[in-house]
Structure formats: C-alpha cells, structure tokens
Coordinates of C-alpha atoms and ligand atoms in Angstrom, one line a residue:
X8 CA 189.4 107.0 98.4
X9 CA 191.8 109.7 97.4
X10 CA 189.5 112.8 97.9
X11 CA 186.9 113.3 100.5
X12 CA 184.0 115.3 99.8
X13 CA 183.2 118.1 102.4
X14 CA 180.2 116.2 103.6
X15 CA 182.4 113.0 104.0
X16 CA 185.0 115.0 106.0
X17 CA 182.2 116.2 108.4
X18 CA 180.9 112.7 108.8
X19 CA 184.3 111.4 109.4
X20 CA 185.0 113.9 112.1
X21 CA 181.8 112.9 113.7
X22 CA 182.9 109.3 114.1
X23 CA 186.1 110.3 116.3
X24 CA 186.2 109.9 120.0
X25 CA 187.7 113.4 120.7
X26 CA 188.1 114.5 124.3
X27 CA 187.4 118.1 123.9
X28 CA 186.8 120.5 126.9
X29 CA 185.3 124.2 126.6
X30 CA 184.1 126.4 129.4
X31 CA 185.3 123.7 132.0
X32 CA 182.9 121.1 130.6
X33 CA 183.3 118.1 128.1
X34 CA 181.9 118.7 124.7
X35 CA 179.9 115.6 123.4
X36 CA 179.4 116.7 119.9
X37 CA 182.1 119.0 118.6
X38 CA 180.7 118.8 115.1
X39 CA 177.5 120.5 115.8
X40 CA 178.5 122.9 118.6
X41 CA 177.7 126.4 117.5
X42 CA 181.2 127.8 118.7
X43 CA 183.3 125.1 116.9
X44 CA 181.2 124.6 113.9
X45 CA 182.6 127.6 111.9
X46 CA 186.1 126.3 112.3
X47 CA 185.0 122.9 110.8
X48 CA 183.3 124.6 108.1
X49 CA 186.8 126.4 107.0
X50 CA 188.5 122.9 106.9
X51 CA 185.6 121.8 104.9
X52 CA 186.4 124.2 102.1
X53 CA 189.7 122.5 101.6
X54 CA 187.7 119.5 100.6
X55 CA 184.9 121.0 98.7
X56 CA 187.2 123.1 96.5
X57 CA 189.3 120.1 95.7
X58 CA 186.1 118.6 93.9
X59 CA 185.7 121.6 91.7
X60 CA 187.2 121.4 88.3
X61 CA 188.1 125.0 88.1
X62 CA 190.4 124.6 91.2
X63 CA 191.7 121.3 90.4
X64 CA 195.4 122.4 89.5
X65 CA 195.7 124.4 92.7
X66 CA 193.9 122.0 95.1
X67 CA 195.1 118.7 93.9
X68 CA 198.5 117.2 93.0
X69 CA 199.8 113.8 92.0
X70 CA 201.3 111.9 94.9
X71 CA 205.0 111.3 94.8
X72 CA 204.3 108.1 96.9
X73 CA 201.6 106.5 94.9
X74 CA 201.0 108.4 91.7
X75 CA 197.4 108.8 92.7
X76 CA 195.5 112.1 92.7
X77 CA 195.5 113.7 96.1
X78 CA 194.6 116.8 98.0
X79 CA 197.4 119.2 98.0
X80 CA 197.4 119.5 101.6
X81 CA 198.7 116.0 101.8
X82 CA 201.4 116.5 99.3
X83 CA 205.1 116.5 99.4
X84 CA 206.3 119.6 97.4
X85 CA 208.3 118.2 94.2
X86 CA 209.1 121.4 92.4
X87 CA 209.1 125.3 92.4
X88 CA 205.8 125.3 90.7
X89 CA 204.5 123.1 93.6
X90 CA 205.6 126.0 96.2
X91 CA 203.9 128.6 93.9
X92 CA 200.7 126.4 93.7
X93 CA 200.6 126.0 97.5
X94 CA 200.7 129.7 98.1
X95 CA 198.1 130.3 95.5
X96 CA 195.8 127.5 96.9
X97 CA 196.2 129.2 100.6
X98 CA 195.3 132.7 99.1
X99 CA 192.4 131.2 97.4
X100 CA 191.1 129.6 100.7
X101 CA 191.8 132.8 102.5
X102 CA 189.5 134.5 100.0
X103 CA 186.7 131.9 100.4
X104 CA 186.7 131.6 104.2
X105 CA 188.1 135.0 105.4
X106 CA 189.4 132.8 108.3
X107 CA 192.2 130.3 109.2
X108 CA 191.3 127.0 107.4
X109 CA 193.8 124.9 109.6
X110 CA 195.0 122.4 107.3
X111 CA 198.5 124.1 106.5
X112 CA 200.2 123.3 109.7
X113 CA 199.9 119.6 109.0
X114 CA 201.2 120.0 105.3
X115 CA 204.3 122.0 106.6
X116 CA 205.0 119.5 109.2
X117 CA 204.9 116.7 106.6
X118 CA 207.2 118.5 104.4
X119 CA 209.7 119.1 107.3
X120 CA 209.5 115.6 108.7
X121 CA 209.8 114.0 105.3
X122 CA 213.2 115.3 104.6
X123 CA 214.5 115.3 108.2
X124 CA 213.7 111.6 108.6
X125 CA 215.6 110.8 105.5
X126 CA 218.7 112.5 106.9
X127 CA 218.5 110.9 110.3
X128 CA 218.2 107.4 108.6
X129 CA 221.5 108.3 106.5
X130 CA 223.2 109.0 109.7
X131 CA 222.0 106.4 112.1
X132 CA 220.5 103.6 110.0
X133 CA 216.9 104.1 111.6
X134 CA 213.8 103.4 109.8
X135 CA 211.9 106.8 110.5
X136 CA 211.6 107.8 106.9
X137 CA 209.9 104.5 106.1
X138 CA 207.7 105.0 109.0
X139 CA 206.7 108.4 107.7
X140 CA 206.2 107.3 104.1
X141 CA 203.8 104.7 105.6
X142 CA 201.9 107.2 107.6
X143 CA 201.6 109.7 104.8
X144 CA 200.5 107.2 102.3
X145 CA 197.6 106.3 104.6
X146 CA 196.9 110.1 105.1
X147 CA 196.9 110.6 101.3
X148 CA 194.6 107.6 100.6
X149 CA 192.2 108.6 103.3
X150 CA 192.5 112.4 102.5
X151 CA 193.1 113.1 106.3
X152 CA 193.4 116.5 107.9
X153 CA 196.6 116.3 110.1
X154 CA 197.6 118.8 112.8
X155 CA 201.1 119.9 113.3
X156 CA 202.0 120.0 117.0
X157 CA 205.3 121.9 117.8
X158 CA 204.9 124.5 120.6
X159 CA 205.4 123.3 124.1
X160 CA 204.3 125.3 127.0
X161 CA 207.9 125.8 127.9
X162 CA 207.7 127.1 131.4
X163 CA 211.2 129.1 132.1
X164 CA 212.4 130.2 128.7
X165 CA 215.8 130.6 130.3
X166 CA 216.2 126.8 130.9
X167 CA 216.5 123.8 128.6
X168 CA 213.6 121.2 128.5
X169 CA 215.4 118.8 131.0
X170 CA 216.2 121.5 133.4
X171 CA 212.6 122.8 134.0
X172 CA 211.3 122.5 137.6
X173 CA 208.1 120.6 136.0
X174 CA 209.4 117.9 133.6
X175 CA 206.2 117.9 131.7
X176 CA 206.6 121.5 130.5
X177 CA 208.1 120.0 127.3
X178 CA 206.5 116.9 125.8
X179 CA 208.8 113.8 126.5
X180 CA 209.2 110.2 126.7
X181 CA 208.4 108.7 130.0
X182 CA 208.6 105.0 129.4
X183 CA 210.4 103.0 126.7
X184 CA 209.0 99.6 125.9
X185 CA 210.2 97.0 123.2
X186 CA 207.1 97.9 121.1
X187 CA 207.2 101.8 121.5
X188 CA 207.2 104.7 123.8
X189 CA 204.9 106.4 126.3
X190 CA 204.8 110.2 126.0
X191 CA 203.6 112.8 128.4
X192 CA 203.3 116.6 128.2
X193 CA 201.4 119.3 126.2
X194 CA 201.3 121.1 123.0
X195 CA 199.9 124.8 123.1
X196 CA 197.9 126.8 120.7
X197 CA 197.2 123.9 118.4
X198 CA 195.4 125.0 115.3
X199 CA 192.8 122.8 114.1
X200 CA 193.7 119.9 116.4
X201 CA 189.9 119.5 117.3
X202 CA 189.1 119.4 113.5
X203 CA 191.8 116.9 112.4
X204 CA 192.0 113.1 112.2
X205 CA 195.8 112.7 112.9
X206 CA 198.7 114.7 114.7
X207 CA 202.5 115.0 113.8
X208 CA 204.1 115.8 117.0
X209 CA 207.5 117.7 116.6
X210 CA 210.1 119.2 119.2
X211 CA 209.9 122.9 119.5
X212 CA 213.5 124.0 119.9
X213 CA 217.1 122.7 119.3
X214 CA 218.3 120.3 121.8
X215 CA 221.4 118.8 123.5
X216 CA 222.4 115.4 124.8
X217 CA 220.6 116.0 128.2
X218 CA 217.4 116.5 126.5
X219 CA 217.4 113.1 124.8
X220 CA 214.0 112.1 126.1
X221 CA 212.5 115.4 124.7
X222 CA 213.8 114.9 121.2
X223 CA 210.8 113.0 120.1
X224 CA 208.6 113.3 117.0
X225 CA 205.8 110.8 116.0
X226 CA 202.2 110.5 114.6
X227 CA 199.0 109.3 116.3
X228 CA 195.2 109.6 115.8
X229 CA 193.7 112.8 117.4
X230 CA 191.5 110.6 119.6
X231 CA 194.2 108.3 120.9
X232 CA 193.9 107.1 124.5
X233 CA 195.3 109.8 126.9
X234 CA 194.9 113.0 124.5
X235 CA 192.7 115.8 126.1
X236 CA 192.0 119.2 124.2
X237 CA 191.0 122.4 126.0
X238 CA 189.7 125.0 123.5
X239 CA 191.4 128.4 123.3
X240 CA 188.8 131.1 124.2
X241 CA 188.3 133.9 121.7
X242 CA 187.0 137.4 122.4
X243 CA 183.2 137.5 121.7
X244 CA 183.1 133.7 121.0
X245 CA 179.7 133.4 123.0
X246 CA 178.0 135.7 120.4
X247 CA 178.0 132.6 118.2
X248 CA 175.4 131.1 120.8
X249 CA 173.1 134.2 120.4
X250 CA 172.0 133.5 116.7
X251 CA 172.3 137.2 115.9
X252 CA 174.3 137.3 112.6
X253 CA 174.7 141.1 112.9
X254 CA 176.8 140.5 116.0
X255 CA 178.9 137.5 115.0
X256 CA 181.3 139.0 112.4
X257 CA 182.1 136.0 110.1
X258 CA 179.2 133.7 111.0
X259 CA 179.9 130.8 108.7
X260 CA 183.8 130.4 109.1
X261 CA 186.4 130.6 111.7
X262 CA 189.5 129.1 113.2
X263 CA 190.2 127.5 116.4
X264 CA 193.2 126.5 118.6
X265 CA 193.5 124.3 121.6
X266 CA 196.0 123.4 124.5
X267 CA 196.3 119.6 123.9
X268 CA 197.5 117.4 126.8
X269 CA 199.3 114.1 126.2
X270 CA 198.7 112.2 129.3
X271 CA 200.8 108.9 129.0
X272 CA 200.0 108.2 125.5
X273 CA 201.4 105.1 123.9
X274 CA 203.2 105.4 120.6
X275 CA 204.1 102.2 118.7
X276 CA 207.6 102.1 117.0
X277 CA 206.3 102.3 113.6
X278 CA 204.8 105.7 114.3
X279 CA 208.0 107.3 115.5
X280 CA 210.0 109.8 113.4
X281 CA 212.7 110.9 115.8
X282 CA 213.7 109.3 119.0
X283 CA 216.6 110.9 120.9
X284 CA 218.8 112.0 117.9
X285 CA 219.0 115.4 119.5
X286 CA 221.0 117.2 116.9
X287 CA 218.1 116.5 114.4
X288 CA 215.5 118.4 116.7
X289 CA 216.8 121.9 115.4
X290 CA 216.6 120.7 111.8
X291 CA 213.0 119.6 112.1
X292 CA 212.0 123.0 113.7
X293 CA 213.8 125.0 111.2
X294 CA 212.4 123.2 108.2
X295 CA 208.8 123.4 109.7
X296 CA 209.2 127.1 110.4
X297 CA 210.5 127.8 106.8
X298 CA 207.5 126.1 105.2
X299 CA 205.1 127.7 107.7
X300 CA 206.3 131.2 107.1
X301 CA 205.6 130.7 103.5
X302 CA 202.0 129.4 104.4
X303 CA 201.3 132.8 106.0
X304 CA 202.4 134.6 102.7
X305 CA 199.3 132.9 101.2
X306 CA 196.6 132.5 103.7
X307 CA 196.8 135.9 105.5
X308 CA 196.7 137.6 102.2
X309 CA 193.7 135.8 101.2
X310 CA 192.0 137.1 104.3
X311 CA 193.4 140.5 103.5
X312 CA 191.7 140.5 100.2
X313 CA 188.4 140.1 101.9
X314 CA 189.1 142.7 104.4
X315 CA 190.0 145.2 101.5
X316 CA 186.8 144.3 99.8
X317 CA 184.8 144.9 103.0
X318 CA 186.6 148.3 103.5
X319 CA 185.8 149.3 99.9
X320 CA 182.1 148.2 100.3
X321 CA 181.9 150.2 103.5
X322 CA 183.0 153.2 101.8
X323 CA 180.5 152.7 99.1
X324 CA 177.7 152.2 101.6
X325 CA 178.7 155.6 103.4
X326 CA 178.8 157.4 100.0
X327 CA 182.6 158.2 100.4
X328 CA 184.2 155.7 97.9
X329 CA 185.6 158.6 95.8
X330 CA 187.2 160.5 98.9
X331 CA 191.0 160.7 98.1
X332 CA 192.1 159.8 101.6
X333 CA 189.8 156.7 101.7
X334 CA 191.1 155.6 98.2
X335 CA 194.7 156.2 99.4
X336 CA 194.2 153.9 102.3
X337 CA 192.6 151.1 100.4
X338 CA 195.3 151.2 97.9
X339 CA 198.0 151.1 100.8
X340 CA 196.2 148.0 102.0
X341 CA 196.6 146.4 98.5
X342 CA 200.2 147.4 98.4
X343 CA 200.8 145.8 101.8
X344 CA 198.9 142.7 100.9
X345 CA 200.8 142.0 97.7
Ligands
FAD60 C1 196.3 131.5 116.9 C2 197.6 130.6 117.0 C3 197.7 129.4 116.5 C4 199.0 128.6 116.6 N1 199.0 127.3 116.0 C5 199.9 126.4 116.3 C6 200.0 125.2 115.7 O1 199.0 124.7 115.0 N2 201.0 124.4 116.2 C7 202.0 124.6 117.0 O2 203.0 124.0 117.2 N3 202.0 126.0 117.4 C8 201.0 126.9 117.1 N4 201.0 128.3 117.6 C9 202.1 128.6 118.5 C10 203.1 129.7 118.0 O3 204.0 128.9 117.2 C11 203.8 130.2 119.4 O4 202.8 130.8 120.0 C12 205.0 130.9 119.0 O5 206.0 130.0 118.4 C13 205.6 131.6 120.2 O6 205.8 130.7 121.3 P1 205.2 131.0 122.6 O7 203.8 131.3 122.5 O8 205.7 130.0 123.7 O9 205.8 132.5 123.1 P2 207.3 132.6 123.7 O10 208.3 131.7 123.2 O11 207.1 132.8 125.3 O12 207.6 134.0 123.2 C14 207.1 135.3 123.8 C15 208.2 136.3 123.5 O13 209.2 136.2 124.3 C16 210.4 136.0 123.5 N5 211.5 134.8 124.0 C17 211.0 133.6 124.2 N6 212.0 132.9 124.8 C18 213.0 133.7 124.7 C19 214.4 133.6 125.3 N7 214.9 132.4 125.7 N8 215.1 134.7 125.3 C20 214.6 136.1 124.8 N9 213.5 136.1 124.5 C21 212.5 135.0 124.4 C22 210.0 135.8 122.1 O14 210.7 136.0 121.1 C23 208.6 136.4 122.1 O15 208.9 137.7 122.0 C24 200.0 129.1 117.4 C25 199.8 130.3 118.1 C26 198.7 131.0 118.0 C27 198.7 132.3 118.6

C-alpha cells in the first residue's frame, strides 16, 4: 500500500497505543476527542488530496528508493522542481485547512537526516544511511506520518547539554547495550506528534566532545514503550467542547503540539542515525532548519490566502469593500503574503 486514504489514516491512528495527557488526565481515544480531532483532520487532508487526480503532481512523487508512487510528504527531494512542488503543495494545504497540517516537520527531518547520515558513514564507516533508507522505505510503503523532534527543553541557555544541573534537559543516551541504546529526556513543542505513526529524533544544537551522549538521532514508533505526550494548551481550546460553531473559529481544522517525554526508551541499533559523532549534530540541525524555513514559505502563505479572503468577505458583508483604505490594506496583505 503506497498511498493511504484519509479514512485509512484515521483508522490507523485509532490502532496506536498512544500515551497522551491533557488537563492532567490520560486521553483514552485521541481520534474522537473534540479538542484534538481538528488537528487530525488537517493531517487527513494530506492523504485526501493525494487521492485526487487534479493534485497528483503536487501531492505525490516517485520514490527514489523504490520507484513506487508515494505521498510527497515521504519523498527525498531530487531536483529544483521537487523543491518548488513541495512549497506549492504546502500552500495548497494551507488554503484547504487554514491551519497547520503537521506533516512538514517529518518531511524536512527526513531530508536532513538522509544526507547527513551519508556524510557520517563516509567519515566513520558506520551504517546510519542504510538504517535511514530502511526506515524511509517502510514509511513510504505504509504512507506513515512522521514527526520531527528537534527542540529540547534546554534549561540554562548559557550551558552546554552535559553541563546542565538536570542531565535530562537535553535528550541523551543513558545506557548502551550490544543491541541498542536507552534514551531519556524530552522534546518540546512537538507539532503533530500525537497525529504521527513514527518520530525522527535529532539533536537541537551543535555539540562538542563532552556532549557525546547527547549527539543522538534515531527513529521509533510514537507509541513505543516509555513515550508520554502532554498536549500544549491553546487559548480558547475549551470552546471546541461547547459545540457552538460561531465561537470556535476554524471548527473543522487545527494544529496541535505537545511536550513529549522519553522515559528510558529502548532504541535498537538499526534505528539509530547518529550516536556520538558530535561534529555532525550541527550539520543535522542546520539542514533541518534550512528545509523547515522553506516549508514556512509555503504553509503560512496558504493560511494567509484564507485570512485575506476572510478579510475581503468581511468587508463585503459590511458594505465597505470599495473603501480605498480597506482595499489598500487587503492589497498590502497580498503583497506581504507573496
Ligand atoms: C507551535 C510550535 C510548534 C513547534 N513545532 C516543533 C516541532 O514539530 N519539532 C521541534 O523540534 N520543535 C518545534 N517547535 C519548537 C521551536 O523550533 C522552538 O520553539 C524554537 O526553536 C525556539 O526554541 P525555544 O522555544 O527553546 O526558545 P529559546 O531557545 O529559549 O529562545 C528564546 C529566545 O532566547 C534567545 N536565546 C536562546 N538561547 C540564547 C543564547 N544562548 N544566547 C542568546 N539568546 C538566546 C532566542 O534567540 C530567542 O529569542 C515548535 C514551536 C512552536 C511554538
């Protein structure tokens, strides 16, 4: 199965054993929770549009690993045209959801880790690139949504990871076994983690020798043993419980982020993409950040298109669409958006 339908995506999320907490309580069913569901609907749109012939060029690509048709969110960019199509796809999804559709961070992480693992292997003779290609092939074949986890809580911004008073403020290796490593720590503000099947974890800053245990990158399922998510509150989020569409803003779609705790999670060797090669931590961060800036150039513009349309409609409803100062402002919004 190379492409999932939106409905198959929703059902696949229902099957995961996610440990999600909100308002201090465990959420048994994240798929049907009224606060969380809009964010799932946004991700669903990345599957629904990929099924539509009119969006095939933007939403799908040919896998460089298998030659199969895949969702563009699981693709490794091969050309300038791929980068253009990526941004156009993101603008389209911003227009369709008027929200964050959450699947970009995993795509950008994949592209950063793909090339960085190649360079680490060239220098050290490690097998991280093979590990990553194996992971990505599985992601492409199953059409998984992947979270990209970079941001650590960090603590004292003036101190390196190993020098923090609390060693868990940056995610790190706490045990090394012949068959893998055990990691502990947290990743903050994780977009769409609760709507993802898998996660790619990366370091968050450049590191030196003393931070060896913190220079760790890997993949694992989002419902792996020891992973706990605490949903980030948003202003007015409880309005979604009231069932009054007038007060909920964008009732169908939304975004979500979570603080994700890794409490002694075991990572097998073949899921590791960086493990102590400290000089490559910065490369991974920079490559991810570069791709992710580009993503914002697409998704936020799509949301901007909706806001501009809403502003123009409000002017129409108020009978002032021809007022020159209102036209000026709408034109300025379009200019900034482009
Ligand atoms: C809605 C949302 C979604 C997100 N999604 C994701 C995601 O999916 N995955 C992910 O990994 N991350 C995600 N992030 C995290 C985001 O990338 C970080 O918030 C961002 O990198 C800033 O890090 P921080 O929050 O730790 O702020 P800080 O690093 O504390 O920065 C705060 C301020 O302090 C300054 N500062 C920090 N350190 C220093 C220093 N040493 N010297 C001088 N100035 C300093 C910064 O420049 C900034 O102005 C998300 C964030 C948000 C808000």
